[in-house]
Structure formats: structure tokens, C-alpha cells
PDB file of C-alpha atoms in Angstrom:
ATOM      1  CA  MET B   1      -1.043  23.762  18.030  1.00 32.00           C
ATOM      2  CA  CYS B   2       2.493  21.788  17.605  1.00 44.00           C
ATOM      3  CA  ASP B   3       3.930  22.455  14.107  1.00 43.00           C
ATOM      4  CA  ASN B   4       5.154  18.811  14.250  1.00 53.00           C
ATOM      5  CA  ASN B   5       2.499  17.179  11.705  1.00 53.00           C
ATOM      6  CA  SER B   6       3.891  13.625  12.955  1.00 53.00           C
ATOM      7  CA  CYS B   7       2.216  14.703  16.397  1.00 59.00           C
ATOM      8  CA  VAL B   8      -0.161  12.357  17.434  1.00 57.00           C
ATOM      9  CA  GLY B   9      -2.413  15.048  18.732  1.00 56.00           C
ATOM     10  CA  CYS B  10      -1.975  17.292  16.007  1.00 65.00           C
ATOM     11  CA  LYS B  11      -4.815  18.260  13.536  1.00 67.00           C
ATOM     12  CA  ASN B  12      -5.150  16.588   9.972  1.00 74.00           C
ATOM     13  CA  PRO B  13      -3.473  19.312   8.016  1.00 80.00           C
ATOM     14  CA  TYR B  14      -4.188  17.531   4.516  1.00 85.00           C
ATOM     15  CA  THR B  15      -6.756  18.672   2.164  1.00 92.00           C
ATOM     16  CA  TYR B  16      -8.347  16.846  -0.427  1.00 96.00           C
ATOM     17  CA  GLU B  17      -6.182  18.546  -2.651  1.00 96.00           C
ATOM     18  CA  ASP B  18      -3.159  17.978  -0.766  1.00 96.00           C
ATOM     19  CA  VAL B  19      -4.146  14.379  -1.039  1.00 97.00           C
ATOM     20  CA  GLU B  20      -4.803  14.663  -4.700  1.00 98.00           C
ATOM     21  CA  LYS B  21      -1.160  15.915  -5.824  1.00 97.00           C
ATOM     22  CA  ILE B  22       0.346  12.815  -4.130  1.00 98.00           C
ATOM     23  CA  ALA B  23      -2.241  10.735  -6.556  1.00 98.00           C
ATOM     24  CA  ASN B  24      -0.979  12.464  -9.185  1.00 98.00           C
ATOM     25  CA  PHE B  25       2.514  11.981  -8.489  1.00 98.00           C
ATOM     26  CA  LEU B  26       1.748   8.049  -8.722  1.00 98.00           C
ATOM     27  CA  ARG B  27      -0.199   8.543 -11.654  1.00 97.00           C
ATOM     28  CA  SER B  28       2.302  10.476 -13.668  1.00 97.00           C
ATOM     29  CA  LYS B  29       4.507   7.029 -13.118  1.00 97.00           C
ATOM     30  CA  VAL B  30       2.448   4.623 -14.126  1.00 97.00           C
ATOM     31  CA  ASP B  31      -0.911   4.333 -16.616  1.00 96.00           C
ATOM     32  CA  ILE B  32      -2.263   1.692 -14.456  1.00 97.00           C
ATOM     33  CA  LYS B  33      -5.767   2.078 -12.982  1.00 97.00           C
ATOM     34  CA  PRO B  34      -6.136   0.083  -9.873  1.00 97.00           C
ATOM     35  CA  ARG B  35     -10.062  -1.359  -9.194  1.00 97.00           C
ATOM     36  CA  ILE B  36      -8.850  -3.069  -5.602  1.00 97.00           C
ATOM     37  CA  GLY B  37      -6.406  -2.167  -2.665  1.00 97.00           C
ATOM     38  CA  LEU B  38      -4.602  -4.317  -0.781  1.00 97.00           C
ATOM     39  CA  VAL B  39      -2.768  -3.897   2.609  1.00 96.00           C
ATOM     40  CA  CYS B  40      -0.650  -6.466   3.479  1.00 92.00           C
ATOM     41  CA  GLY B  41       0.097  -6.990   7.341  1.00 85.00           C
ATOM     42  CA  THR B  42       2.805  -8.081   9.794  1.00 71.00           C
ATOM     43  CA  GLY B  43       4.235 -11.488   8.381  1.00 64.00           C
ATOM     44  CA  LEU B  44       1.809 -11.586   5.231  1.00 69.00           C
ATOM     45  CA  GLY B  45       4.168  -9.125   2.728  1.00 72.00           C
ATOM     46  CA  GLY B  46       4.631 -11.518   0.442  1.00 80.00           C
ATOM     47  CA  ILE B  47       1.379 -11.629  -1.380  1.00 82.00           C
ATOM     48  CA  PRO B  48       3.347  -8.663  -3.864  1.00 87.00           C
ATOM     49  CA  ALA B  49       5.243 -11.518  -5.207  1.00 89.00           C
ATOM     50  CA  LEU B  50       2.245 -12.756  -7.004  1.00 91.00           C
ATOM     51  CA  MET B  51       1.808  -9.406  -9.118  1.00 95.00           C
ATOM     52  CA  THR B  52       2.477  -8.917 -12.366  1.00 96.00           C
ATOM     53  CA  ASP B  53       3.689  -5.567 -14.855  1.00 97.00           C
ATOM     54  CA  THR B  54       4.274  -3.931 -11.061  1.00 97.00           C
ATOM     55  CA  VAL B  55       5.821  -0.202 -10.479  1.00 97.00           C
ATOM     56  CA  THR B  56       7.672   0.049  -6.868  1.00 97.00           C
ATOM     57  CA  PHE B  57       7.376   2.855  -4.873  1.00 97.00           C
ATOM     58  CA  PRO B  58       9.476   3.162  -1.496  1.00 96.00           C
ATOM     59  CA  TYR B  59       7.231   5.014   1.015  1.00 96.00           C
ATOM     60  CA  GLY B  60      10.362   7.182   1.412  1.00 94.00           C
ATOM     61  CA  GLU B  61       9.925   8.423  -2.739  1.00 96.00           C
ATOM     62  CA  ILE B  62       6.408   9.357  -2.371  1.00 97.00           C
ATOM     63  CA  PRO B  63       5.678  13.130  -1.632  1.00 95.00           C
ATOM     64  CA  ASN B  64       4.517  13.535   1.769  1.00 93.00           C
ATOM     65  CA  PHE B  65       4.094   9.937   2.557  1.00 94.00           C
ATOM     66  CA  PRO B  66       4.580   8.581   6.137  1.00 91.00           C
ATOM     67  CA  VAL B  67       7.449   5.707   6.122  1.00 85.00           C
ATOM     68  CA  SER B  68       6.745   1.994   7.788  1.00 76.00           C
ATOM     69  CA  THR B  69       9.286   1.376  11.217  1.00 71.00           C
ATOM     70  CA  VAL B  70       7.903  -2.116  12.037  1.00 65.00           C
ATOM     71  CA  ALA B  71       9.617  -5.466  11.206  1.00 57.00           C
ATOM     72  CA  GLY B  72       7.938  -7.225   8.458  1.00 53.00           C
ATOM     73  CA  HIS B  73       6.440  -3.977   6.827  1.00 53.00           C
ATOM     74  CA  ASP B  74       8.362  -3.612   3.683  1.00 73.00           C
ATOM     75  CA  GLY B  75       7.371  -0.237   2.756  1.00 90.00           C
ATOM     76  CA  LYS B  76       6.412   0.048  -0.389  1.00 94.00           C
ATOM     77  CA  LEU B  77       3.390   0.719  -2.406  1.00 97.00           C
ATOM     78  CA  ILE B  78       2.887  -1.377  -5.389  1.00 97.00           C
ATOM     79  CA  ILE B  79       0.610  -0.984  -8.869  1.00 98.00           C
ATOM     80  CA  GLY B  80       0.318  -3.701 -11.129  1.00 98.00           C
ATOM     81  CA  TYR B  81      -1.973  -6.534 -11.664  1.00 97.00           C
ATOM     82  CA  LEU B  82      -2.992  -9.830  -9.364  1.00 95.00           C
ATOM     83  CA  SER B  83      -4.746 -12.347 -11.015  1.00 93.00           C
ATOM     84  CA  GLY B  84      -5.383  -9.910 -14.048  1.00 94.00           C
ATOM     85  CA  THR B  85      -6.870  -7.129 -11.788  1.00 95.00           C
ATOM     86  CA  PRO B  86      -5.521  -3.839 -11.509  1.00 97.00           C
ATOM     87  CA  ILE B  87      -4.784  -3.444  -7.839  1.00 97.00           C
ATOM     88  CA  VAL B  88      -2.421  -1.048  -5.548  1.00 98.00           C
ATOM     89  CA  CYS B  89      -1.200  -2.479  -2.683  1.00 97.00           C
ATOM     90  CA  MET B  90       0.835  -1.516   0.331  1.00 95.00           C
ATOM     91  CA  GLN B  91       3.507  -4.067   1.380  1.00 93.00           C
ATOM     92  CA  GLY B  92       3.663  -2.941   5.168  1.00 90.00           C
ATOM     93  CA  ARG B  93       0.846  -0.010   6.893  1.00 92.00           C
ATOM     94  CA  PHE B  94       1.293   2.231   9.785  1.00 93.00           C
ATOM     95  CA  HIS B  95       0.358   2.205  12.870  1.00 93.00           C
ATOM     96  CA  PHE B  96      -1.108   4.051  15.679  1.00 95.00           C
ATOM     97  CA  PHE B  97       2.041   2.971  18.149  1.00 94.00           C
ATOM     98  CA  GLU B  98       4.471   4.192  15.470  1.00 92.00           C
ATOM     99  CA  GLY B  99       3.578   7.511  16.813  1.00 92.00           C
ATOM    100  CA  TYR B 100       1.874   8.837  13.950  1.00 93.00           C
ATOM    101  CA  PRO B 101      -1.382  10.416  14.083  1.00 94.00           C
ATOM    102  CA  LEU B 102      -4.512   8.329  13.008  1.00 96.00           C
ATOM    103  CA  TRP B 103      -5.167  11.097   9.628  1.00 94.00           C
ATOM    104  CA  LYS B 104      -1.216  10.214   8.877  1.00 94.00           C
ATOM    105  CA  VAL B 105      -2.551   6.121   9.254  1.00 96.00           C
ATOM    106  CA  VAL B 106      -4.999   6.601   6.768  1.00 97.00           C
ATOM    107  CA  LEU B 107      -3.664   8.469   4.292  1.00 97.00           C
ATOM    108  CA  PRO B 108      -2.887   6.012   1.835  1.00 97.00           C
ATOM    109  CA  ILE B 109      -6.823   5.131   1.723  1.00 98.00           C
ATOM    110  CA  ARG B 110      -7.776   8.185   0.592  1.00 98.00           C
ATOM    111  CA  VAL B 111      -4.714   8.101  -2.092  1.00 98.00           C
ATOM    112  CA  MET B 112      -6.067   4.638  -3.088  1.00 98.00           C
ATOM    113  CA  LYS B 113      -9.695   6.223  -3.203  1.00 98.00           C
ATOM    114  CA  ILE B 114      -8.313   8.777  -5.767  1.00 98.00           C
ATOM    115  CA  LEU B 115      -6.665   6.257  -7.699  1.00 98.00           C
ATOM    116  CA  GLY B 116      -9.886   4.788  -8.050  1.00 97.00           C
ATOM    117  CA  ILE B 117     -10.422   1.381  -5.975  1.00 98.00           C
ATOM    118  CA  SER B 118     -13.834   0.747  -5.162  1.00 97.00           C
ATOM    119  CA  ILE B 119     -12.956  -2.440  -3.047  1.00 97.00           C
ATOM    120  CA  LEU B 120     -10.104  -2.427  -0.062  1.00 98.00           C
ATOM    121  CA  VAL B 121      -8.592  -5.830   0.838  1.00 97.00           C
ATOM    122  CA  LEU B 122      -6.643  -5.950   4.588  1.00 97.00           C
ATOM    123  CA  SER B 123      -4.666  -8.611   6.162  1.00 95.00           C
ATOM    124  CA  ASN B 124      -3.517  -8.525   9.589  1.00 94.00           C
ATOM    125  CA  ALA B 125      -1.614 -10.950  12.006  1.00 92.00           C
ATOM    126  CA  ALA B 126      -3.903 -11.278  15.396  1.00 95.00           C
ATOM    127  CA  GLY B 127      -4.001 -12.618  18.659  1.00 95.00           C
ATOM    128  CA  GLY B 128      -6.635 -15.360  19.426  1.00 97.00           C
ATOM    129  CA  ILE B 129      -8.849 -14.499  21.931  1.00 98.00           C
ATOM    130  CA  ASN B 130     -11.656 -17.655  20.917  1.00 98.00           C
ATOM    131  CA  SER B 131     -10.406 -20.573  22.706  1.00 96.00           C
ATOM    132  CA  SER B 132     -11.771 -22.683  19.429  1.00 97.00           C
ATOM    133  CA  TYR B 133      -9.073 -20.928  17.847  1.00 97.00           C
ATOM    134  CA  SER B 134      -5.279 -22.537  16.785  1.00 94.00           C
ATOM    135  CA  ILE B 135      -2.482 -20.617  15.770  1.00 93.00           C
ATOM    136  CA  GLY B 136      -2.552 -20.177  12.236  1.00 93.00           C
ATOM    137  CA  ASP B 137      -5.873 -20.171  11.640  1.00 95.00           C
ATOM    138  CA  ILE B 138      -7.669 -17.314   9.156  1.00 96.00           C
ATOM    139  CA  MET B 139     -10.312 -15.169  10.573  1.00 98.00           C
ATOM    140  CA  PHE B 140     -12.393 -13.452   8.224  1.00 98.00           C
ATOM    141  CA  LEU B 141     -13.707 -10.073   9.944  1.00 98.00           C
ATOM    142  CA  LYS B 142     -17.547  -9.784  10.363  1.00 98.00           C
ATOM    143  CA  ASP B 143     -17.027  -6.943  12.951  1.00 98.00           C
ATOM    144  CA  HIS B 144     -14.940  -4.712  15.238  1.00 98.00           C
ATOM    145  CA  ILE B 145     -14.660  -3.346  18.462  1.00 98.00           C
ATOM    146  CA  ASN B 146     -12.452  -0.632  18.164  1.00 98.00           C
ATOM    147  CA  PHE B 147     -11.018   0.721  21.552  1.00 98.00           C
ATOM    148  CA  VAL B 148      -8.815   3.132  20.344  1.00 97.00           C
ATOM    149  CA  ALA B 149     -12.153   4.831  19.141  1.00 96.00           C
ATOM    150  CA  LEU B 150     -13.879   4.370  22.463  1.00 95.00           C
ATOM    151  CA  GLY B 151     -10.366   5.935  24.176  1.00 95.00           C
ATOM    152  CA  GLY B 152     -11.107   9.283  22.100  1.00 94.00           C
ATOM    153  CA  HIS B 153      -9.086   8.842  18.718  1.00 96.00           C
ATOM    154  CA  ASN B 154     -10.733   8.322  15.314  1.00 96.00           C
ATOM    155  CA  PRO B 155      -9.165   8.969  11.925  1.00 96.00           C
ATOM    156  CA  LEU B 156     -12.425  10.748  11.030  1.00 96.00           C
ATOM    157  CA  GLN B 157     -11.803  13.749  13.704  1.00 94.00           C
ATOM    158  CA  GLY B 158     -11.073  17.336  13.027  1.00 91.00           C
ATOM    159  CA  ASP B 159     -12.273  19.013   9.991  1.00 92.00           C
ATOM    160  CA  ASN B 160     -14.474  16.897   8.085  1.00 94.00           C
ATOM    161  CA  GLU B 161     -13.314  16.888   3.769  1.00 93.00           C
ATOM    162  CA  GLU B 162     -16.977  16.575   2.229  1.00 95.00           C
ATOM    163  CA  LYS B 163     -15.056  15.552  -1.349  1.00 96.00           C
ATOM    164  CA  PHE B 164     -14.288  12.354   0.682  1.00 97.00           C
ATOM    165  CA  GLY B 165     -17.218  11.275   2.407  1.00 97.00           C
ATOM    166  CA  PRO B 166     -20.027  12.817   5.109  1.00 96.00           C
ATOM    167  CA  ARG B 167     -19.352  14.128   8.731  1.00 96.00           C
ATOM    168  CA  PHE B 168     -20.943  11.489  10.497  1.00 97.00           C
ATOM    169  CA  VAL B 169     -20.861   8.186   8.896  1.00 97.00           C
ATOM    170  CA  ALA B 170     -22.592   4.432   9.115  1.00 96.00           C
ATOM    171  CA  ILE B 171     -20.171   1.754  10.036  1.00 96.00           C
ATOM    172  CA  ASN B 172     -22.550  -1.213  10.924  1.00 95.00           C
ATOM    173  CA  ASP B 173     -21.768  -3.142   7.718  1.00 95.00           C
ATOM    174  CA  SER B 174     -18.493  -2.169   7.689  1.00 97.00           C
ATOM    175  CA  TYR B 175     -17.482  -5.653   6.596  1.00 98.00           C
ATOM    176  CA  ASP B 176     -19.510  -5.944   2.738  1.00 97.00           C
ATOM    177  CA  ARG B 177     -21.689  -9.441   3.461  1.00 97.00           C
ATOM    178  CA  GLU B 178     -21.390 -10.130  -0.393  1.00 96.00           C
ATOM    179  CA  ILE B 179     -17.574  -9.775  -0.434  1.00 97.00           C
ATOM    180  CA  LEU B 180     -17.287 -12.070   3.138  1.00 97.00           C
ATOM    181  CA  LYS B 181     -19.757 -14.447   1.012  1.00 97.00           C
ATOM    182  CA  LEU B 182     -17.582 -14.673  -1.711  1.00 97.00           C
ATOM    183  CA  ALA B 183     -14.524 -14.771   0.636  1.00 97.00           C
ATOM    184  CA  LYS B 184     -16.044 -18.054   1.936  1.00 97.00           C
ATOM    185  CA  ASN B 185     -16.739 -19.812  -1.032  1.00 97.00           C
ATOM    186  CA  THR B 186     -13.450 -18.875  -2.321  1.00 97.00           C
ATOM    187  CA  ALA B 187     -11.641 -20.998   1.030  1.00 97.00           C
ATOM    188  CA  LYS B 188     -13.975 -23.608   0.087  1.00 97.00           C
ATOM    189  CA  GLU B 189     -13.161 -24.030  -3.147  1.00 96.00           C
ATOM    190  CA  LEU B 190      -9.380 -24.310  -2.436  1.00 97.00           C
ATOM    191  CA  GLY B 191      -9.911 -26.362   0.558  1.00 96.00           C
ATOM    192  CA  ILE B 192      -8.382 -24.071   2.886  1.00 95.00           C
ATOM    193  CA  LYS B 193      -8.590 -25.617   6.444  1.00 93.00           C
ATOM    194  CA  GLY B 194      -8.601 -23.425   9.524  1.00 95.00           C
ATOM    195  CA  VAL B 195     -11.236 -20.499   8.514  1.00 97.00           C
ATOM    196  CA  GLN B 196     -12.942 -18.562  10.897  1.00 98.00           C
ATOM    197  CA  GLU B 197     -15.467 -15.602  11.195  1.00 98.00           C
ATOM    198  CA  GLY B 198     -14.972 -13.331  14.139  1.00 98.00           C
ATOM    199  CA  VAL B 199     -15.142 -10.276  15.901  1.00 98.00           C
ATOM    200  CA  TYR B 200     -11.694  -7.976  15.708  1.00 98.00           C
ATOM    201  CA  CYS B 201     -10.258  -5.506  18.904  1.00 98.00           C
ATOM    202  CA  CYS B 202      -8.045  -3.140  17.796  1.00 98.00           C
ATOM    203  CA  ILE B 203      -5.724  -1.652  20.429  1.00 98.00           C
ATOM    204  CA  GLY B 204      -3.295   1.136  20.186  1.00 97.00           C
ATOM    205  CA  GLY B 205      -0.167  -0.654  21.621  1.00 94.00           C
ATOM    206  CA  PRO B 206       2.472  -1.263  21.202  1.00 95.00           C
ATOM    207  CA  SER B 207       2.216  -3.361  23.973  1.00 95.00           C
ATOM    208  CA  PHE B 208       0.403  -6.761  24.271  1.00 93.00           C
ATOM    209  CA  GLU B 209      -2.418  -6.984  26.108  1.00 95.00           C
ATOM    210  CA  THR B 210      -3.139  -7.958  29.713  1.00 96.00           C
ATOM    211  CA  VAL B 211      -4.807 -11.050  31.149  1.00 96.00           C
ATOM    212  CA  ALA B 212      -7.696  -8.932  32.550  1.00 97.00           C
ATOM    213  CA  GLU B 213      -7.859  -6.669  29.325  1.00 98.00           C
ATOM    214  CA  LEU B 214      -8.376  -9.811  27.215  1.00 98.00           C
ATOM    215  CA  ARG B 215     -10.947 -11.462  29.357  1.00 97.00           C
ATOM    216  CA  ALA B 216     -12.869  -8.295  29.117  1.00 98.00           C
ATOM    217  CA  MET B 217     -12.818  -8.455  25.522  1.00 98.00           C
ATOM    218  CA  LYS B 218     -14.167 -11.842  25.357  1.00 98.00           C
ATOM    219  CA  MET B 219     -16.827 -11.009  27.357  1.00 98.00           C
ATOM    220  CA  LEU B 220     -17.587  -8.243  25.331  1.00 98.00           C
ATOM    221  CA  GLY B 221     -17.419 -10.763  22.271  1.00 98.00           C
ATOM    222  CA  GLY B 222     -14.166 -10.683  20.637  1.00 98.00           C
ATOM    223  CA  ASP B 223     -12.809 -13.196  18.828  1.00 98.00           C
ATOM    224  CA  ALA B 224      -8.882 -11.853  18.057  1.00 98.00           C
ATOM    225  CA  VAL B 225      -7.209  -8.839  18.926  1.00 98.00           C
ATOM    226  CA  GLY B 226      -4.749  -6.464  16.855  1.00 97.00           C
ATOM    227  CA  MET B 227      -2.806  -2.989  16.514  1.00 96.00           C
ATOM    228  CA  SER B 228      -4.092  -1.714  13.035  1.00 96.00           C
ATOM    229  CA  THR B 229      -6.873  -2.388  10.490  1.00 98.00           C
ATOM    230  CA  VAL B 230      -9.662  -0.913  11.883  1.00 98.00           C
ATOM    231  CA  HIS B 231      -8.827   2.798  11.183  1.00 98.00           C
ATOM    232  CA  GLU B 232      -8.169   1.885   7.585  1.00 98.00           C
ATOM    233  CA  VAL B 233     -11.580   0.651   7.087  1.00 98.00           C
ATOM    234  CA  ILE B 234     -13.631   3.606   8.746  1.00 98.00           C
ATOM    235  CA  THR B 235     -11.762   5.736   6.801  1.00 98.00           C
ATOM    236  CA  ALA B 236     -12.541   3.454   3.824  1.00 98.00           C
ATOM    237  CA  MET B 237     -15.951   3.518   4.535  1.00 98.00           C
ATOM    238  CA  HIS B 238     -16.169   7.314   4.911  1.00 98.00           C
ATOM    239  CA  CYS B 239     -14.897   6.966   1.062  1.00 96.00           C
ATOM    240  CA  GLY B 240     -17.373   4.565   0.096  1.00 97.00           C
ATOM    241  CA  ILE B 241     -15.279   2.143  -0.642  1.00 98.00           C
ATOM    242  CA  LYS B 242     -16.092  -1.959   0.285  1.00 97.00           C
ATOM    243  CA  CYS B 243     -14.070  -3.830   2.864  1.00 98.00           C
ATOM    244  CA  PHE B 244     -13.304  -7.232   3.666  1.00 98.00           C
ATOM    245  CA  ALA B 245     -10.258  -7.857   6.111  1.00 98.00           C
ATOM    246  CA  PHE B 246      -8.812 -11.263   7.436  1.00 97.00           C
ATOM    247  CA  SER B 247      -6.654 -12.172  10.649  1.00 96.00           C
ATOM    248  CA  LEU B 248      -3.931 -14.587  10.451  1.00 94.00           C
ATOM    249  CA  ILE B 249      -4.050 -15.790  14.047  1.00 94.00           C
ATOM    250  CA  THR B 250      -0.207 -15.713  14.779  1.00 91.00           C
ATOM    251  CA  ASN B 251      -0.853 -16.732  18.628  1.00 91.00           C
ATOM    252  CA  LYS B 252      -3.053 -17.646  21.443  1.00 93.00           C
ATOM    253  CA  CYS B 253      -3.978 -14.808  23.785  1.00 95.00           C
ATOM    254  CA  PRO B 254      -2.509 -15.541  27.462  1.00 93.00           C
ATOM    255  CA  MET B 255      -6.349 -15.853  29.195  1.00 93.00           C
ATOM    256  CA  GLU B 256      -4.537 -17.072  32.576  1.00 92.00           C
ATOM    257  CA  TYR B 257      -2.225 -15.643  34.776  1.00 91.00           C
ATOM    258  CA  ASP B 258      -0.285 -18.711  35.248  1.00 86.00           C
ATOM    259  CA  GLY B 259      -0.297 -19.322  31.519  1.00 72.00           C
ATOM    260  CA  LYS B 260       2.902 -20.130  29.495  1.00 73.00           C
ATOM    261  CA  ASN B 261       1.722 -18.375  26.156  1.00 74.00           C
ATOM    262  CA  THR B 262       3.469 -14.931  26.081  1.00 77.00           C
ATOM    263  CA  PRO B 263       3.048 -13.455  22.873  1.00 75.00           C
ATOM    264  CA  ASN B 264       6.180 -12.062  20.699  1.00 75.00           C
ATOM    265  CA  HIS B 265       6.677 -10.533  17.338  1.00 72.00           C
ATOM    266  CA  GLU B 266       8.732 -13.231  16.455  1.00 78.00           C
ATOM    267  CA  GLU B 267       6.502 -15.455  17.023  1.00 72.00           C
ATOM    268  CA  ILE B 268       4.182 -13.513  14.945  1.00 71.00           C
ATOM    269  CA  LEU B 269       6.218 -13.399  11.695  1.00 73.00           C
ATOM    270  CA  ASP B 270       7.197 -16.927  12.292  1.00 77.00           C
ATOM    271  CA  VAL B 271       3.607 -18.000  11.822  1.00 77.00           C
ATOM    272  CA  GLY B 272       3.177 -15.862   8.839  1.00 72.00           C
ATOM    273  CA  LYS B 273       5.672 -17.461   6.937  1.00 76.00           C
ATOM    274  CA  GLU B 274       4.616 -20.905   7.780  1.00 79.00           C
ATOM    275  CA  ARG B 275       1.120 -19.967   6.301  1.00 84.00           C
ATOM    276  CA  GLN B 276       2.072 -18.064   3.718  1.00 84.00           C
ATOM    277  CA  ASP B 277       1.241 -20.553   0.595  1.00 87.00           C
ATOM    278  CA  ASP B 278      -2.248 -21.226   1.851  1.00 90.00           C
ATOM    279  CA  VAL B 279      -2.688 -17.078   2.076  1.00 90.00           C
ATOM    280  CA  ARG B 280      -1.225 -16.309  -1.024  1.00 90.00           C
ATOM    281  CA  LYS B 281      -3.352 -19.237  -2.856  1.00 92.00           C
ATOM    282  CA  PHE B 282      -6.634 -17.858  -0.904  1.00 95.00           C
ATOM    283  CA  VAL B 283      -5.199 -13.811  -2.303  1.00 94.00           C
ATOM    284  CA  GLU B 284      -5.127 -14.746  -5.649  1.00 93.00           C
ATOM    285  CA  ARG B 285      -8.322 -16.531  -5.834  1.00 95.00           C
ATOM    286  CA  LEU B 286      -9.628 -13.857  -4.405  1.00 96.00           C
ATOM    287  CA  PHE B 287      -9.079 -11.201  -6.525  1.00 95.00           C
ATOM    288  CA  LYS B 288      -9.581 -13.546  -9.594  1.00 94.00           C
ATOM    289  CA  ASN B 289     -13.352 -14.047  -7.746  1.00 94.00           C
ATOM    290  CA  LEU B 290     -13.106 -10.196  -6.959  1.00 94.00           C
ATOM    291  CA  ALA B 291     -12.914  -9.446 -10.655  1.00 89.00           C
ATOM    292  CA  GLN B 292     -16.478 -10.195 -11.338  1.00 84.00           C
ATOM    293  CA  PHE B 293     -17.809  -8.694  -8.406  1.00 80.00           C
ATOM    294  CA  LYS B 294     -20.214  -5.843  -9.080  1.00 77.00           C
ATOM    295  CA  VAL B 295     -19.855  -3.041  -6.301  1.00 76.00           C
ATOM    296  CA  LYS B 296     -23.367  -1.551  -5.945  1.00 68.00           C
TER     297      LYS B 296
END
């Protein structure tokens, strides 16, 4: 076995106690006990500006923590309050395509679990497969298709850590229906337009999808496609954390061979900036409403 624990093929070397040491390091620096976790995806890193009483940890200063290498991901863990609710926020996430094994991609979720969260809110930028979607729409995830797992890579592979969860975990109800209902009502309260509900397709990246691949995803019921989120949701479900996720539709996927809408990362970042006010308002109000949410 390779002795480089960043290798994609390596077995997860972290025990529960190893993850607990990372959580204890954070606890030694801040007294806040977070109730909700937040993962900010590409182009959505401005959300932490809404937080108060924050303590910020650059990823590189957290022992045994990965570092983000993607533009639009600042690479900070922030603990503080959002709408009066104690939270822990990832300003930038990790991806399989960066060369990290999936167990390392999802390490922060397990750290959040030990810190005390019971709800995880995730955001991402995604390409729109559904022809009725427009650039700038916000899609609430109701389900996903995990092509990375179908290809043989799952964050729960390797020895199971029973202190986190069981060997086999059901994920047919990954996106909590009660939180999804709350999110819909929140968007309605704010009068936010362009809200969709759909199925997110997860690919490995970093290359975007071919026309044939996108057509296959559409036939399978996919509405949007991206390179993140699903691995974190699987790990959260394994830990007993309730999940809600949403995608900002940053581009229309090329479904025709003579199409001119070729996706690029700069376009994704630009759309994130254009819609950031609505996203911030939504997240701020959602967390206010989640403060009253009872985890069953």
C-alpha cells in the first residue's frame, strides 16, 4: 500500500480518536458549540460575511486537515453565529478531482459531527441539465445519482468506524423532507424567484461532461450536474446528520453537438456573484427558521 495518505487509492488511516483530536483542537480555541454545519460551494463563499462572533481557522493551520486548491474556495473553517444559531462553516470544500481520496474529502463532516452538529446545509454550483432551468436558478436537491460511487468509489469504503455509524447505511432519504419543506417556505417568504427542486448528478471531474454523458444523465432523471456534495451527504447520513442541499445553476449544459454554450469555471464564478444577494438572504432566513427545527 502507498504510504502517501493523500493517494486516492489509500485506505482511510483516521480512527474516530484521530478525528476527535482535530475536533478537540478546535474546541480548545473556541467555546461555541455548533448546532448546524454549512458547506459553501464554488462562488458561494460570501455567505460567512453574515456570521457574527466568529473564530476563523485557515485549513492549513488545522492539524491533519486537507487544504483547498480550487479558485472560489477560500479554504477556511469558521465557527460563530448565523441568525443567532451557532454554526460551523466550511468556506470552500475539498474534491475528489483534487487528488484527495474520498475519506479525506469528507473528513470535515466527521469533525463537525464530533463538534456537535445535527443538521448539515450544503451548497454547490451546478450545470443545468433540465431544459426548463435558467442560469441563476436555485435547485433544492430531492435526490442524487452518484456516478462516482457507481464507478467504485465511496467515502465509506474501508474499515467501518462503528462510533460514527453502521457498516451499511440507507441513503434513500438523504435530503430531509421536513427541512426541504422548510426551505421551500423560506424561499416563498422572501419572494425568491427561480427556485427548482430536482435530482443532482455527481461526477468525478475535473473535466466537464460530454454531450452523450449529459443526454444519458437526462434519460436517467438528472436535472443538474456537479462534482461535489454527494460524498459529504453520504458521510453525514452515516453519522446520523440531517441534510439539506441546494445548487446554484451557473450554466446550461451543452445537450447538442452544434451548441455554443461550452461551460467554463470563470462563468460559474460570475453567476455566483450575480446571485449572491438572493443566496445570502435565503441562507440567513433559512438558518433563522432552522433554529426552531426539532431534529427527530
